[in-house]
Amino acid sequence: MEQQKQQFAISKYLDAGEVTRQLDELIKLPIYSIKPSALKEYEDEYFGKKCTKSKAMIDEAIDIIPGGVQHNLAFNHPFPLAFNKAEGAYLYDVDGNKYYDFLQAGGPIVLGSNPKVVREKVIELLEICGPSTGLFHEYEYKLAKKICDSMESVEMFRMMGSGTEACMGAIRVARLATKNKRILKMGGAYHGWSDQLAYGIRIPGSKWTQASGVPKKMFKYTDEFFPNDLNDLEKKLKRNSMKGGTAAVFLETIGPESGTRPVDYNFPKGVQELCRKYGALLICDEVVSGFRIGMSGAQGYFGISPDLTIFGKVIAGGYPGAGGLGGKREYMKYLSSGIGGEAKHPKALVGGTMAAAPISCVAGYYTICEIEKSGAIPRAGQFADKLIDGVNKLIDKYSLPFVAFNQGSICHLDTTGAMHFAINWSKPWGIPEVLKQTSARKQEMEHMGAAYMAEGIVTLAGSRLYTSGAYDDSMLDDILGRFDKIFANVEEIK
Ligand SMILES: Cc1ncc(COP(=O)(O)O)c(C=O)c1O
């Protein structure tokens, strides 16, 4: 058993209750952030003087690209930087500045950036057949087989263009399989940006309010339950059973927004039991956790067997076309498109010209093989343990209210608690206050992100850090030294 645990990125499961208590505390306190004079110095001396090529590029781009960049997770304060080199644990911007990369392209880079073993296979493929053919390719099978061999619940697999698309497909399959329409998701969780799942985004209880551009009617069959609350889930399942039943429960297994709000170790198992009791399919979203928490995913770590699993990011190894849906044969049959496509049962409408393109499949296959062979999952997790331990010592050193924790190689450094608010509809007059607070805290989160960036640390939105197999202990003191310098300049923001 102990040996088996070593295969996972998580060495010891966190105390979710204690982390939640600390986060509850954090949002009651005034905001602590980089002091305005230090931020101004970063803006003038670093961004103003050392990032001039980025600035010139973004000034032109903003004219034709809305906001100047096309990634929601790009840094905007004081302006986004342009990067043109990525290697292992490092990123380089167009001005030649070097950074530790804790964004990892938003999650896919479990091996570190641009590993030679994968790149060489991609180049080999490009020389022979180019990136796509629109027809079956050997690596389409090899990748599907590797994924099915790694995760027990995944008996069949279908590649799609993105995690968002896989979530959309999963809803259709679940509805066809159960003949029910209703979908439940955990408040705050992100399952891509499709209409029906743009519900309860970021803030639990926020319902449709964060889904600008989506008609409210789209959410007729979508509801959310409070994270880590089995009673609330059962209440919603019961309510749905009086209206015909629930087709599926979507679960980000480690907690919403990649565990920003961590759940108890037994929570996923509890969700599975309730799904079985009420006849709903359990859909685990492993877009971030798959091949990062373990070769068998977060589902392997928590000992659950979902009916369907959503894949994304790492399954194309950082190359385009990263999405897929896997699961039990009896449900996956609704996706058959080739032989058996005209079967007796109806077929879920899914598609994608570039889905399962050879370039995505070759990259994904060799990435997953190398993750397994090199032990990148536990190595990235162990590095993250040391990083968070060091960051917590610095938090104590400067008596800051910050909360830092990790689930394997997924680290959270919550300085403002911007992601920890929830909306209580029994007190709807509190909603404007929640939105005001989260917006002020998010702005300071961005200021912290700018300080990290200026000290050579790229994070995800100034509050999340992914580690990879490319990190090693020799980098630790240098990284922690940079955090030390930043934290020394933090004060209460008035
Ligand atoms: C848990 C989770 N599910 C789904 C998605 C959507 O994936 P994609 O960006 O590939 O559409 C994401 C993206 O970050 C995610 O984190």
Coordinates of C-alpha atoms and ligand atoms in Angstrom, one line a residue:
M1 CA 0.0 0.0 0.0
E2 CA 2.8 2.4 1.0
Q3 CA 4.7 1.6 -2.1
Q4 CA 1.5 2.1 -4.1
K5 CA 1.0 5.6 -2.6
Q6 CA 4.5 6.5 -3.9
Q7 CA 3.1 6.5 -7.4
F8 CA 1.0 9.5 -6.5
A9 CA 2.0 13.2 -6.3
I10 CA 0.3 13.6 -2.9
S11 CA 2.6 12.3 -0.1
K12 CA 0.1 13.1 2.7
Y13 CA -3.4 14.3 2.3
L14 CA -4.1 17.7 3.7
D15 CA -6.5 18.6 6.5
A16 CA -9.2 20.2 4.3
G17 CA -11.1 21.4 7.4
E18 CA -8.0 23.2 8.8
V19 CA -7.2 24.8 5.4
T20 CA -10.8 26.0 5.1
R21 CA -10.7 27.4 8.6
Q22 CA -7.6 29.4 7.6
L23 CA -9.2 30.6 4.4
D24 CA -12.4 31.6 6.3
E25 CA -10.1 33.6 8.6
L26 CA -8.2 35.2 5.7
I27 CA -11.3 36.7 4.1
K28 CA -12.4 38.4 7.4
L29 CA -9.1 40.2 7.6
P30 CA -8.0 43.4 5.8
I31 CA -6.1 42.8 2.6
Y32 CA -2.4 42.3 2.9
S33 CA -0.4 42.8 -0.4
I34 CA 2.7 44.3 -1.9
K35 CA 3.1 47.8 -0.6
P36 CA 2.3 50.5 -3.1
S37 CA 5.9 52.0 -3.1
A38 CA 7.4 48.5 -3.8
L39 CA 4.8 47.9 -6.5
K40 CA 5.7 51.3 -8.1
E41 CA 9.4 50.3 -8.0
Y42 CA 8.6 47.0 -9.8
E43 CA 6.5 48.9 -12.4
D44 CA 9.2 51.5 -13.0
E45 CA 12.4 49.6 -12.6
Y46 CA 11.5 46.2 -13.8
F47 CA 8.5 46.4 -16.2
G48 CA 9.4 50.0 -17.3
K49 CA 13.1 49.4 -18.0
K50 CA 13.6 45.7 -18.5
C51 CA 10.5 44.7 -20.4
T52 CA 10.5 47.3 -23.2
K53 CA 10.2 44.8 -26.1
S54 CA 7.2 43.2 -24.4
K55 CA 5.6 46.6 -23.9
A56 CA 6.1 47.7 -27.5
M57 CA 4.6 44.4 -28.7
I58 CA 1.6 44.6 -26.4
D59 CA 1.0 48.2 -27.4
E60 CA 0.5 47.1 -31.0
A61 CA -1.4 43.9 -30.2
I62 CA -4.0 45.7 -28.1
D63 CA -5.1 47.4 -31.3
I64 CA -6.2 44.2 -33.0
I65 CA -6.5 41.6 -30.2
P66 CA -9.1 42.4 -27.5
G67 CA -7.1 43.1 -24.3
G68 CA -3.9 42.4 -26.2
V69 CA -3.7 38.7 -25.4
Q70 CA -5.8 35.7 -26.0
H71 CA -5.3 33.7 -22.7
N72 CA -7.5 34.4 -19.8
L73 CA -4.7 33.5 -17.5
A74 CA -2.2 36.0 -18.9
F75 CA -0.8 38.6 -16.6
N76 CA -2.2 42.1 -17.1
H77 CA -0.5 44.2 -14.5
P78 CA 1.0 46.5 -15.5
F79 CA 0.9 44.9 -18.9
P80 CA 1.2 41.3 -20.2
L81 CA 4.7 40.1 -21.1
A82 CA 5.6 38.2 -24.3
F83 CA 7.4 34.9 -24.0
N84 CA 9.4 33.3 -26.7
K85 CA 11.3 30.5 -25.1
A86 CA 10.4 27.7 -22.7
E87 CA 12.7 25.0 -21.5
G88 CA 12.3 22.6 -18.5
A89 CA 11.5 24.7 -15.5
Y90 CA 12.2 28.0 -17.1
L91 CA 10.5 30.6 -19.3
Y92 CA 12.2 33.5 -21.1
D93 CA 10.5 36.7 -22.3
V94 CA 11.3 38.6 -25.5
D95 CA 13.6 40.9 -23.6
G96 CA 15.7 37.9 -22.5
N97 CA 14.6 37.9 -18.9
K98 CA 14.5 34.4 -17.3
Y99 CA 11.8 33.1 -15.0
Y100 CA 10.9 30.0 -13.0
D101 CA 7.7 28.7 -14.7
F102 CA 5.0 27.8 -12.2
L103 CA 2.2 28.4 -14.7
Q104 CA 3.2 25.3 -16.7
A105 CA 1.0 26.4 -19.6
G106 CA -1.9 26.3 -17.1
G107 CA -1.3 22.7 -16.1
P108 CA -0.4 20.4 -19.1
I109 CA 3.4 20.6 -18.5
V110 CA 4.0 17.8 -16.1
L111 CA 7.4 16.9 -17.5
G112 CA 8.6 20.5 -17.8
S113 CA 8.5 22.6 -21.0
N114 CA 9.4 21.2 -24.4
P115 CA 11.1 17.9 -23.5
K116 CA 13.3 16.5 -26.2
V117 CA 11.9 13.0 -26.0
V118 CA 8.5 14.3 -27.0
R119 CA 9.7 17.0 -29.4
E120 CA 11.7 14.5 -31.4
K121 CA 8.8 12.2 -31.9
V122 CA 6.6 15.2 -33.0
I123 CA 9.2 16.3 -35.5
E124 CA 9.5 12.8 -36.8
L125 CA 5.7 12.7 -37.3
L126 CA 5.7 16.1 -39.0
E127 CA 8.3 15.0 -41.5
I128 CA 6.3 11.9 -42.4
C129 CA 2.7 13.0 -42.4
G130 CA 2.3 16.5 -41.1
P131 CA 0.1 17.5 -38.2
S132 CA -3.3 16.1 -39.3
T133 CA -5.0 13.9 -41.9
G134 CA -8.6 13.7 -40.7
L135 CA -8.3 9.9 -40.8
F136 CA -7.4 7.2 -38.3
H137 CA -3.8 7.2 -37.2
E138 CA -1.7 4.6 -35.3
Y139 CA -1.1 7.0 -32.4
E140 CA -4.8 7.7 -32.0
Y141 CA -5.0 4.0 -30.9
K142 CA -1.7 4.1 -28.9
L143 CA -2.8 7.1 -26.9
A144 CA -6.3 5.7 -26.2
K145 CA -4.7 2.4 -25.1
K146 CA -2.2 4.1 -22.8
I147 CA -5.0 6.0 -21.1
C148 CA -7.3 3.0 -20.8
D149 CA -4.4 1.0 -19.4
S150 CA -3.6 3.7 -16.8
M151 CA -7.1 4.2 -15.4
E152 CA -9.3 1.3 -14.4
S153 CA -12.6 3.1 -15.0
V154 CA -11.7 4.1 -18.5
E155 CA -12.5 1.2 -20.7
M156 CA -12.9 3.3 -23.8
F157 CA -11.6 6.7 -24.8
R158 CA -12.5 9.3 -27.4
M159 CA -10.3 12.2 -28.1
M160 CA -11.7 15.7 -28.5
G161 CA -10.4 19.2 -29.1
S162 CA -10.5 20.6 -25.5
G163 CA -11.6 19.9 -22.0
T164 CA -14.6 22.2 -22.6
E165 CA -15.7 20.0 -25.5
A166 CA -15.2 16.8 -23.5
C167 CA -17.5 18.2 -20.8
M168 CA -20.1 19.1 -23.4
G169 CA -20.0 15.6 -24.8
A170 CA -20.2 14.0 -21.4
I171 CA -23.5 15.8 -20.7
R172 CA -25.0 14.4 -23.9
V173 CA -23.8 10.9 -23.2
A174 CA -25.2 11.1 -19.6
R175 CA -28.5 12.3 -20.8
L176 CA -28.8 9.6 -23.4
A177 CA -27.7 6.9 -20.9
T178 CA -30.0 7.9 -18.0
K179 CA -32.8 9.5 -20.0
N180 CA -32.6 12.3 -17.4
K181 CA -31.8 15.9 -18.2
R182 CA -30.5 17.5 -15.0
I183 CA -26.9 18.2 -14.3
L184 CA -25.3 18.9 -10.9
K185 CA -21.9 20.5 -10.5
M186 CA -19.9 21.7 -7.5
G187 CA -20.1 25.4 -6.8
G188 CA -17.0 27.3 -7.9
A189 CA -15.7 24.4 -10.1
Y190 CA -14.6 25.1 -13.7
H191 CA -15.6 22.6 -16.4
G192 CA -14.8 24.9 -19.4
W193 CA -16.9 27.7 -20.8
S194 CA -19.8 25.9 -22.5
D195 CA -23.3 27.5 -21.9
Q196 CA -24.7 24.9 -19.6
L197 CA -21.7 24.6 -17.3
A198 CA -21.0 28.3 -17.0
Y199 CA -22.9 28.1 -13.7
G200 CA -21.6 28.6 -10.2
I201 CA -18.3 29.8 -11.8
R202 CA -15.5 30.7 -9.3
I203 CA -17.8 31.6 -6.5
P204 CA -20.0 28.9 -5.0
G205 CA -23.6 30.0 -5.0
S206 CA -23.0 32.5 -7.8
K207 CA -25.4 30.5 -10.1
W208 CA -25.7 32.3 -13.5
T209 CA -24.3 35.6 -12.4
Q210 CA -20.8 35.0 -13.7
A211 CA -22.0 33.8 -17.1
S212 CA -22.4 37.1 -19.1
G213 CA -23.6 36.4 -22.6
V214 CA -25.5 33.2 -21.7
P215 CA -29.3 33.4 -21.5
K216 CA -30.5 32.4 -18.1
K217 CA -32.8 29.8 -19.7
M218 CA -29.7 27.7 -20.6
F219 CA -29.5 26.8 -17.0
K220 CA -32.9 25.2 -16.7
Y221 CA -31.4 21.8 -16.1
T222 CA -28.1 22.9 -14.3
D223 CA -27.7 23.3 -10.6
E224 CA -24.8 23.5 -8.2
F225 CA -24.1 22.0 -4.7
F226 CA -21.8 23.5 -2.1
P227 CA -18.2 22.1 -2.2
N228 CA -17.4 19.4 0.3
D229 CA -21.1 19.2 1.4
L230 CA -22.7 15.8 0.9
N231 CA -25.9 16.9 2.6
D232 CA -26.3 19.7 0.1
L233 CA -25.6 17.3 -2.8
E234 CA -28.2 14.8 -1.5
K235 CA -30.7 17.6 -1.1
K236 CA -30.3 18.6 -4.7
L237 CA -30.4 15.0 -5.9
K238 CA -33.6 14.4 -4.0
R239 CA -35.1 17.6 -5.4
N240 CA -34.2 16.5 -8.9
S241 CA -35.6 13.0 -8.4
M242 CA -39.0 14.7 -8.0
K243 CA -38.5 16.3 -11.4
G244 CA -37.4 13.2 -13.3
G245 CA -33.9 12.6 -12.0
T246 CA -30.3 13.6 -12.4
A247 CA -28.3 12.7 -15.5
A248 CA -24.9 13.4 -14.0
V249 CA -22.9 14.9 -11.2
F250 CA -19.7 16.7 -12.3
L251 CA -16.8 16.6 -9.9
E252 CA -13.5 18.2 -9.9
T253 CA -12.2 15.5 -7.6
I254 CA -9.6 17.5 -5.6
G255 CA -12.0 20.4 -5.1
P256 CA -13.3 23.3 -7.2
E257 CA -10.8 25.3 -9.3
S258 CA -8.1 22.6 -8.9
G259 CA -8.6 22.3 -5.2
T260 CA -8.6 26.1 -4.4
R261 CA -11.2 25.0 -1.9
P262 CA -9.9 21.5 -0.9
V263 CA -12.3 18.7 0.0
D264 CA -12.1 16.0 2.6
Y265 CA -10.4 12.8 1.5
N266 CA -13.7 10.9 1.8
F267 CA -15.8 13.4 -0.1
P268 CA -15.3 12.0 -3.6
K269 CA -16.3 8.5 -2.3
G270 CA -19.4 10.0 -0.7
V271 CA -20.3 11.7 -4.0
Q272 CA -19.9 8.4 -5.8
E273 CA -22.2 6.7 -3.3
L274 CA -24.9 9.3 -3.7
C275 CA -24.6 9.1 -7.5
R276 CA -25.2 5.3 -7.3
K277 CA -28.1 5.8 -4.9
Y278 CA -29.9 8.3 -7.1
G279 CA -29.0 6.8 -10.5
A280 CA -26.9 9.7 -11.7
L281 CA -23.6 9.2 -13.6
L282 CA -20.5 10.3 -11.8
I283 CA -18.3 12.4 -14.1
C284 CA -14.8 13.1 -12.8
D285 CA -13.1 16.1 -14.4
E286 CA -9.5 15.1 -14.5
V287 CA -8.4 17.8 -16.9
V288 CA -5.9 19.1 -14.3
S289 CA -5.5 16.1 -12.1
G290 CA -5.1 13.4 -14.7
F291 CA -1.5 12.2 -15.0
R292 CA -0.6 14.9 -12.5
I293 CA -1.9 13.5 -9.3
G294 CA -1.2 10.0 -10.5
M295 CA -1.0 7.8 -13.5
S296 CA -4.4 6.5 -12.4
G297 CA -5.6 10.1 -11.8
A298 CA -7.1 11.7 -8.8
Q299 CA -9.8 8.9 -9.1
G300 CA -7.0 6.4 -8.4
Y301 CA -5.8 8.3 -5.4
F302 CA -9.3 8.7 -3.9
G303 CA -10.3 5.1 -4.8
I304 CA -13.3 5.9 -6.9
S305 CA -14.6 4.6 -10.2
P306 CA -16.4 7.3 -12.2
D307 CA -18.7 6.4 -15.0
L308 CA -17.1 9.0 -17.3
T309 CA -13.8 10.9 -17.0
I310 CA -13.0 14.2 -18.7
F311 CA -9.4 14.7 -19.9
G312 CA -7.6 17.7 -21.3
K313 CA -4.3 19.5 -21.0
V314 CA -1.6 16.9 -20.4
I315 CA -3.1 14.3 -22.8
A316 CA -1.6 16.3 -25.7
G317 CA 1.6 17.0 -23.8
G318 CA 1.2 20.8 -24.2
Y319 CA 0.5 20.5 -27.9
P320 CA -2.9 21.6 -29.4
G321 CA -6.0 19.5 -29.4
A322 CA -6.1 18.5 -25.7
G323 CA -9.4 17.0 -24.7
G324 CA -11.0 13.6 -24.3
L325 CA -13.8 11.6 -22.8
G326 CA -13.2 8.2 -21.3
G327 CA -15.3 5.8 -19.3
K328 CA -17.3 2.6 -19.0
R329 CA -18.1 0.8 -22.2
E330 CA -21.9 0.9 -21.6
Y331 CA -21.8 4.7 -21.8
M332 CA -19.0 5.3 -24.3
K333 CA -21.0 3.4 -26.8
Y334 CA -23.0 6.6 -27.3
L335 CA -19.9 8.1 -28.9
S336 CA -19.3 5.4 -31.5
S337 CA -18.6 7.1 -34.9
G338 CA -17.0 4.4 -37.0
I339 CA -17.8 0.7 -37.0
G340 CA -21.0 0.4 -34.9
G341 CA -21.9 4.0 -35.5
E342 CA -25.3 3.0 -36.8
A343 CA -26.1 1.0 -33.7
K344 CA -29.6 0.7 -32.2
H345 CA -29.0 3.3 -29.6
P346 CA -28.9 7.0 -30.4
K347 CA -25.6 8.7 -30.9
A348 CA -24.4 11.8 -29.0
L349 CA -23.7 14.7 -31.3
V350 CA -20.0 15.5 -30.9
G351 CA -17.2 16.4 -33.3
G352 CA -14.1 18.3 -34.1
T353 CA -12.1 18.6 -37.3
M354 CA -8.9 18.7 -35.4
A355 CA -9.9 16.2 -32.7
A356 CA -7.4 13.3 -32.4
A357 CA -5.0 14.9 -34.9
P358 CA -1.9 12.8 -35.2
I359 CA 0.2 15.6 -33.7
S360 CA -1.9 15.7 -30.5
C361 CA -1.9 11.9 -30.2
V362 CA 1.9 11.4 -30.7
A363 CA 2.7 14.2 -28.3
G364 CA 0.2 12.9 -25.7
Y365 CA 1.3 9.3 -26.0
Y366 CA 5.0 10.0 -25.6
T367 CA 4.4 12.6 -22.8
I368 CA 2.3 10.1 -20.8
C369 CA 4.9 7.3 -21.4
E370 CA 7.7 9.6 -20.3
I371 CA 5.8 10.8 -17.2
E372 CA 5.4 7.2 -16.2
K373 CA 9.0 6.2 -17.0
S374 CA 10.7 9.2 -15.4
G375 CA 8.7 9.3 -12.2
A376 CA 7.7 12.9 -12.9
I377 CA 4.5 12.7 -10.9
P378 CA 5.9 11.9 -7.5
R379 CA 9.0 14.1 -8.1
A380 CA 6.9 17.1 -8.9
G381 CA 4.8 16.4 -5.8
Q382 CA 7.8 16.1 -3.5
F383 CA 9.3 19.4 -4.9
A384 CA 5.9 21.1 -4.3
D385 CA 5.9 19.8 -0.6
K386 CA 9.3 21.4 0.0
L387 CA 8.3 24.6 -1.8
I388 CA 5.1 25.0 0.2
D389 CA 6.9 24.1 3.4
G390 CA 9.4 26.9 2.7
V391 CA 6.7 29.4 1.7
N392 CA 4.8 28.7 4.9
K393 CA 8.0 29.3 7.0
L394 CA 8.3 32.7 5.2
I395 CA 4.6 33.4 5.9
D396 CA 5.4 32.8 9.6
K397 CA 8.6 34.9 9.5
Y398 CA 6.7 37.9 8.4
S399 CA 3.5 37.1 10.4
L400 CA 1.3 37.3 7.2
P401 CA -2.3 36.0 7.0
F402 CA -1.5 34.2 3.7
V403 CA -2.6 30.5 3.3
A404 CA -0.3 28.1 1.4
F405 CA -1.1 24.5 0.8
N406 CA -0.6 21.9 -2.0
Q407 CA -2.1 18.7 -3.3
G408 CA 0.8 17.1 -4.9
S409 CA 2.2 19.3 -7.6
I410 CA -0.8 21.7 -7.5
C411 CA 0.1 24.5 -5.1
H412 CA -2.1 27.3 -3.8
L413 CA -0.7 30.5 -2.3
D414 CA -3.7 32.5 -1.3
T415 CA -2.7 35.9 -0.2
T416 CA -6.1 37.7 -0.4
G417 CA -8.8 34.9 -0.3
A418 CA -10.3 36.3 -3.5
M419 CA -11.3 32.7 -4.4
H420 CA -12.8 31.8 -1.1
F421 CA -16.0 33.8 -1.1
A422 CA -19.4 32.2 -1.5
I423 CA -22.9 33.7 -2.1
N424 CA -25.7 32.9 0.3
W425 CA -29.1 33.3 -1.5
S426 CA -30.9 33.4 1.8
K427 CA -29.2 36.8 2.2
P428 CA -29.2 38.0 -1.4
W429 CA -28.5 41.6 -0.3
G430 CA -25.0 40.4 0.5
I431 CA -24.2 39.7 -3.2
P432 CA -23.0 43.2 -4.2
E433 CA -20.7 43.2 -1.1
V434 CA -19.3 39.8 -2.2
L435 CA -18.6 41.0 -5.7
K436 CA -17.0 44.2 -4.4
Q437 CA -14.8 42.3 -2.0
T438 CA -13.7 39.7 -4.6
S439 CA -12.9 42.4 -7.1
A440 CA -10.7 44.4 -4.7
R441 CA -9.0 41.2 -3.6
K442 CA -8.5 40.0 -7.1
Q443 CA -6.8 43.3 -8.0
E444 CA -4.3 42.8 -5.1
M445 CA -3.8 39.2 -6.2
E446 CA -2.7 40.7 -9.6
H447 CA -0.4 43.1 -7.8
M448 CA 1.2 40.1 -6.0
G449 CA 1.4 38.3 -9.4
A450 CA 3.3 41.4 -10.8
A451 CA 5.7 41.3 -7.9
Y452 CA 6.3 37.5 -8.4
M453 CA 6.9 38.1 -12.1
A454 CA 9.3 41.0 -11.5
E455 CA 11.3 38.6 -9.2
G456 CA 11.4 36.0 -11.9
I457 CA 8.5 33.8 -10.8
V458 CA 5.6 33.1 -13.2
T459 CA 2.5 31.9 -11.3
L460 CA -1.1 31.2 -12.4
A461 CA -3.1 34.3 -11.7
G462 CA -0.8 35.3 -8.7
S463 CA -2.3 32.5 -6.5
R464 CA -1.5 29.1 -8.0
L465 CA 1.7 27.3 -8.8
Y466 CA 2.1 24.1 -10.7
T467 CA 5.4 22.2 -10.3
S468 CA 6.8 19.7 -12.8
G469 CA 9.3 16.9 -13.0
A470 CA 11.8 19.5 -14.3
Y471 CA 12.2 21.1 -10.8
D472 CA 15.0 19.9 -8.5
D473 CA 16.1 20.7 -5.0
S474 CA 19.0 22.8 -6.1
M475 CA 16.5 25.5 -7.2
L476 CA 14.7 25.7 -3.9
D477 CA 16.8 28.2 -2.0
D478 CA 16.9 30.6 -4.9
I479 CA 13.1 30.4 -5.4
L480 CA 12.4 30.9 -1.7
G481 CA 14.9 33.8 -1.6
R482 CA 12.7 35.5 -4.2
F483 CA 9.5 35.0 -2.2
D484 CA 11.4 36.2 0.9
K485 CA 12.2 39.5 -0.9
I486 CA 8.6 40.0 -1.9
F487 CA 7.0 39.1 1.4
A488 CA 9.4 41.6 3.2
N489 CA 7.5 44.3 1.2
V490 CA 4.0 43.2 2.1
E491 CA 1.7 45.4 4.3
E492 CA -1.9 45.9 5.1
I493 CA -3.5 47.8 2.2
K494 CA -5.6 50.7 3.4
Ligands
LIG1 C1 -10.9 21.3 -14.3 C2 -11.0 21.8 -15.7 N1 -12.0 21.3 -16.5 C3 -12.1 21.7 -17.8 C4 -11.3 22.7 -18.3 C5 -11.5 23.2 -19.7 O1 -10.5 22.7 -20.5 P1 -10.1 23.5 -21.9 O2 -9.4 24.8 -21.4 O3 -9.2 22.6 -22.6 O4 -11.3 23.8 -22.6 C6 -10.3 23.3 -17.5 C7 -9.4 24.3 -18.0 O5 -8.6 24.9 -17.3 C8 -10.2 22.8 -16.2 O6 -9.2 23.3 -15.3

